[in-house]
PDB file of C-alpha atoms in Angstrom:
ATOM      1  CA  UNK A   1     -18.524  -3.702   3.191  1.00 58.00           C
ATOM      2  CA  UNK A   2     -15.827  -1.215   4.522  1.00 83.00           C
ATOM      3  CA  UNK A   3     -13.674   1.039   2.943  1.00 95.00           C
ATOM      4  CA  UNK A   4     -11.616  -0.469   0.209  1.00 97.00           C
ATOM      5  CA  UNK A   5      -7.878  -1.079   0.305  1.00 98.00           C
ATOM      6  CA  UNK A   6      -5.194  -2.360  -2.529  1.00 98.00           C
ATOM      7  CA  UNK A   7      -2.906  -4.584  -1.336  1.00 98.00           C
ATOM      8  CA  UNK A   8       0.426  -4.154  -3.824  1.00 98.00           C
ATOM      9  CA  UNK A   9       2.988  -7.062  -2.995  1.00 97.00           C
ATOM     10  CA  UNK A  10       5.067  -9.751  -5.135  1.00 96.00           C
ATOM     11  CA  UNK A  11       5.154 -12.335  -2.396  1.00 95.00           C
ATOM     12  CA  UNK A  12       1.520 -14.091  -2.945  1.00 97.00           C
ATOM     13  CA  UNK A  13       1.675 -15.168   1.285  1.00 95.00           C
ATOM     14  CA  UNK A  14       2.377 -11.564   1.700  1.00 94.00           C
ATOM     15  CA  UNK A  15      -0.962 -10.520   0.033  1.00 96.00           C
ATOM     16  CA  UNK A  16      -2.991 -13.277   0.979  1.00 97.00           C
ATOM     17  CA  UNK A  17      -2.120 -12.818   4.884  1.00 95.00           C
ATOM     18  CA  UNK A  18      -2.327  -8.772   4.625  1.00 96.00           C
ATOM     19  CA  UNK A  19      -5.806  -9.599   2.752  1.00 97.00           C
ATOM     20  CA  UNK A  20      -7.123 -11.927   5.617  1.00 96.00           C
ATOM     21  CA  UNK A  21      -6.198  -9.447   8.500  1.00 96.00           C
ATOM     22  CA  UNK A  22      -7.964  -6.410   6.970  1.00 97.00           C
ATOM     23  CA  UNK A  23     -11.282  -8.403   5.357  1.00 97.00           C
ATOM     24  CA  UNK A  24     -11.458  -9.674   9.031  1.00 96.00           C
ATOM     25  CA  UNK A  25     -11.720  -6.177  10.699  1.00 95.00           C
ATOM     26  CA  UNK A  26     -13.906  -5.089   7.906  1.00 96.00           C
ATOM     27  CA  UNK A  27     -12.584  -4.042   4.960  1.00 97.00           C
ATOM     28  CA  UNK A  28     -12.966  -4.887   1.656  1.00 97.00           C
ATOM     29  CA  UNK A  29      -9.682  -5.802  -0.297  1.00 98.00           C
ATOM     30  CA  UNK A  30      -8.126  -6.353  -3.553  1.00 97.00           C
ATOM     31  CA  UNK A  31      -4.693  -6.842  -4.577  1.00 98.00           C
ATOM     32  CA  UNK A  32      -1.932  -6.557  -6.918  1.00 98.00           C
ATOM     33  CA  UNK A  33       1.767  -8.016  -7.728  1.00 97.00           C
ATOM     34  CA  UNK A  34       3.535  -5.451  -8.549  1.00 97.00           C
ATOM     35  CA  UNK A  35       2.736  -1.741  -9.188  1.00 96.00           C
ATOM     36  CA  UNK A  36       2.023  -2.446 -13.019  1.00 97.00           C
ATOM     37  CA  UNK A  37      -0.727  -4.070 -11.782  1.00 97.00           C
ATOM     38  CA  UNK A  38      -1.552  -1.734  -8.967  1.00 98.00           C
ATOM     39  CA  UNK A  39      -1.765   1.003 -11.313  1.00 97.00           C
ATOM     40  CA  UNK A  40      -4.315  -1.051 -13.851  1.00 96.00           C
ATOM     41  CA  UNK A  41      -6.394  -1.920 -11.026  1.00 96.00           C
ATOM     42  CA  UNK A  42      -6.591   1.520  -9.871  1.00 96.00           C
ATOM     43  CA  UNK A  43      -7.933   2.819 -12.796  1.00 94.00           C
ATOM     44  CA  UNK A  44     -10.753   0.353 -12.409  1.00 93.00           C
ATOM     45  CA  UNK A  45     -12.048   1.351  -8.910  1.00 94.00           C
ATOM     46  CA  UNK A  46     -12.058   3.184  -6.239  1.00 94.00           C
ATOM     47  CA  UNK A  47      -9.794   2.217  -3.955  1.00 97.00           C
ATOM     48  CA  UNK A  48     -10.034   4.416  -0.201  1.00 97.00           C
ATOM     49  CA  UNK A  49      -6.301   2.850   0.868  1.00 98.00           C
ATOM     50  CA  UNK A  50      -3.245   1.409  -0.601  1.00 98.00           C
ATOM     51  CA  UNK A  51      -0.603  -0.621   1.004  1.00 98.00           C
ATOM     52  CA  UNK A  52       2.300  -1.614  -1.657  1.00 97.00           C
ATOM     53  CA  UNK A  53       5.488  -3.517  -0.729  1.00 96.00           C
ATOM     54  CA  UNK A  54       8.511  -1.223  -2.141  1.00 94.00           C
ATOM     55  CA  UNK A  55      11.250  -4.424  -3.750  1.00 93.00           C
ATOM     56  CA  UNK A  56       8.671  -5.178  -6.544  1.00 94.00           C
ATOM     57  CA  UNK A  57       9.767  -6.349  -9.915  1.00 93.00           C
ATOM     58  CA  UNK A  58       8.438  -3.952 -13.020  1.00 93.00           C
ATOM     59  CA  UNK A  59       7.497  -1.075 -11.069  1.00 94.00           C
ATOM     60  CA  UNK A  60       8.653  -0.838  -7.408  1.00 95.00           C
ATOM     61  CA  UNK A  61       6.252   0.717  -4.120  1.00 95.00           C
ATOM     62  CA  UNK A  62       8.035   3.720  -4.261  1.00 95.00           C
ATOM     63  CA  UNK A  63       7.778   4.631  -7.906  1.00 96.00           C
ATOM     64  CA  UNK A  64       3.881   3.390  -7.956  1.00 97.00           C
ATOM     65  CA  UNK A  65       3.267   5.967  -5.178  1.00 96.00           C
ATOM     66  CA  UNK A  66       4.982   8.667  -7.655  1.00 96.00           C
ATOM     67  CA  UNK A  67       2.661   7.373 -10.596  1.00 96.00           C
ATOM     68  CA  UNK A  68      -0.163   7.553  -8.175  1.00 96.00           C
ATOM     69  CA  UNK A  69       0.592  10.772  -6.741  1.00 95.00           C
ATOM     70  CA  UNK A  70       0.689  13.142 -10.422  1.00 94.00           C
ATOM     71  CA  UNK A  71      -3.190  11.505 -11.264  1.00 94.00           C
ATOM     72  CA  UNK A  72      -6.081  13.756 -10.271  1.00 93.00           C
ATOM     73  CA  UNK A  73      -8.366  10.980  -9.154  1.00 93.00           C
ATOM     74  CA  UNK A  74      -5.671   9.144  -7.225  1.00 95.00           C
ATOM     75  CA  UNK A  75      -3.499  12.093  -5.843  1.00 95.00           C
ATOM     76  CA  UNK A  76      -4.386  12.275  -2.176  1.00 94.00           C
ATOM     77  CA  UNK A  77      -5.159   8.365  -1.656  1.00 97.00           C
ATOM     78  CA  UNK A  78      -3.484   7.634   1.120  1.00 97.00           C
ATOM     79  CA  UNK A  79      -0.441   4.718   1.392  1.00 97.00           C
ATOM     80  CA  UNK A  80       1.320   2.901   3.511  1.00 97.00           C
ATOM     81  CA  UNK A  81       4.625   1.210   3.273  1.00 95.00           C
ATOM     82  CA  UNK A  82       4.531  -2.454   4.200  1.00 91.00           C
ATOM     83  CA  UNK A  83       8.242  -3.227   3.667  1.00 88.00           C
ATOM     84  CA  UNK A  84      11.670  -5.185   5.459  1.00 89.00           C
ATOM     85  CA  UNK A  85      13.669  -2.168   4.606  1.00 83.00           C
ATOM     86  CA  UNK A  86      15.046  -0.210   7.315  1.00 85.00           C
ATOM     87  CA  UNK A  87      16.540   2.402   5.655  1.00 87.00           C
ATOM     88  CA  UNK A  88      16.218   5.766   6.480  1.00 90.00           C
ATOM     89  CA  UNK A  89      17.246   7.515   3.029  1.00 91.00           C
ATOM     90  CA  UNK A  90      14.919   4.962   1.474  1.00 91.00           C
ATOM     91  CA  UNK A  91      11.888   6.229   4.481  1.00 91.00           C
ATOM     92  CA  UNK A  92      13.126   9.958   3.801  1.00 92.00           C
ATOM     93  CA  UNK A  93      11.860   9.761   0.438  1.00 93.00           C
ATOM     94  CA  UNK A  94       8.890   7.782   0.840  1.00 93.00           C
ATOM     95  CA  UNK A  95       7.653  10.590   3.408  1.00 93.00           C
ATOM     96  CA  UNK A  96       8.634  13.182   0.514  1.00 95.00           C
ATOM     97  CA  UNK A  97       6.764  11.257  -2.521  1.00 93.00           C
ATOM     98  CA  UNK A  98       3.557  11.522   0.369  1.00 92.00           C
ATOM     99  CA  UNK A  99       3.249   7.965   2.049  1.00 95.00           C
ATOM    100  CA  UNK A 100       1.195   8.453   5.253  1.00 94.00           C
ATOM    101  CA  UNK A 101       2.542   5.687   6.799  1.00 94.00           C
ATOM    102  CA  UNK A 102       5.463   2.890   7.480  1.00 93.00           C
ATOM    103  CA  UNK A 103       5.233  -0.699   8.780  1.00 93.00           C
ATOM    104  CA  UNK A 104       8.061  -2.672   8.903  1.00 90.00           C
ATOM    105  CA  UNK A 105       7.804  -6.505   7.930  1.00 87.00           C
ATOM    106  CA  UNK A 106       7.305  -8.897  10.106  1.00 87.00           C
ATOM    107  CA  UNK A 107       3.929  -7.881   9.835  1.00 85.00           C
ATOM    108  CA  UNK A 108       1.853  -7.260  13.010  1.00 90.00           C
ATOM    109  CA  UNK A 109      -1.754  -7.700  13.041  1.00 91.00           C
ATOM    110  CA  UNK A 110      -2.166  -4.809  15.623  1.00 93.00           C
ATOM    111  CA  UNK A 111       0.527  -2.444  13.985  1.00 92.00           C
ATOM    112  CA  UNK A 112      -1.127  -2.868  10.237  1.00 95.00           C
ATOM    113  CA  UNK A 113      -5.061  -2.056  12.139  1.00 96.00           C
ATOM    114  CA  UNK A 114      -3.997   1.002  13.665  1.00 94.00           C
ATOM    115  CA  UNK A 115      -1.645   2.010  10.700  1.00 95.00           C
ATOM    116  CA  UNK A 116      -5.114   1.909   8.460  1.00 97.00           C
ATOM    117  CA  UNK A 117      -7.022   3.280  11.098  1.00 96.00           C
ATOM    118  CA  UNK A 118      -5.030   6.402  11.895  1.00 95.00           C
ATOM    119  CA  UNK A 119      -4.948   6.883   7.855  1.00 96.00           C
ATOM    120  CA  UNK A 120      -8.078   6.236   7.378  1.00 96.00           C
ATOM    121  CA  UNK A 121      -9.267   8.190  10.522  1.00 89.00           C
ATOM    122  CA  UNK A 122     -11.083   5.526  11.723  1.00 78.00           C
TER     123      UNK A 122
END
């Protein structure tokens, strides 16, 4: 199996379609709803990738990337934003918390490959 990614997002249609696009081209993939979970999860394992949704009840994208970010083991793994918001204070800040990457929702099959490719350097 390929590298492994974290899918982090409340909507279950959200996770399952991310989930079937990346096992598809490869990857292996486990998920989370909501970065309470995320952050239990990656405790457990090693996780390569994460891609989190940011409007998550009990602990949003944004602050799960900050949580993420001040652990040792967990500190450069790289994540993307999978999001609707458009925003560019709310971008702005995900860039300066050290997300590699932002996809906008509808998701696109070909935008979300490359996105994990390019991060990945695949």
């Amino acid at each position: 199996m390929g590298k492994k990614i974290l899918v982090v997002d409340d909507s279950a249609s959200t996770r399952q379609s991310v989930s079937m696009v990346l096992t598809r081209s490869g990857y292996a993939v486990s998920t989370a709803v909501d970065g309470i979970d995320a952050l239990r999860k990656i405790s457990e394992q090693e996780i390569d990738l994460v891609i989190t949704e940011i409007n998550m009840p009990n602990l949003d994208g944004l602050s799960f990337t900050e949580e993420i970010r001040q652990q040792q083991r967990t500190c450069r793994t790289p994540v993307i934003i999978l999001t609707i918001e458009n925003n560019d204070e709310i971008k702005g800040r995900a860039k300066k918390i050290g997300a590699s990457e932002w996809i906008e929702k509808p998701l696109k099959t070909d935008g979300l490959i490359g996105a994990v490719e390019k991060v990945l350097g695949v």
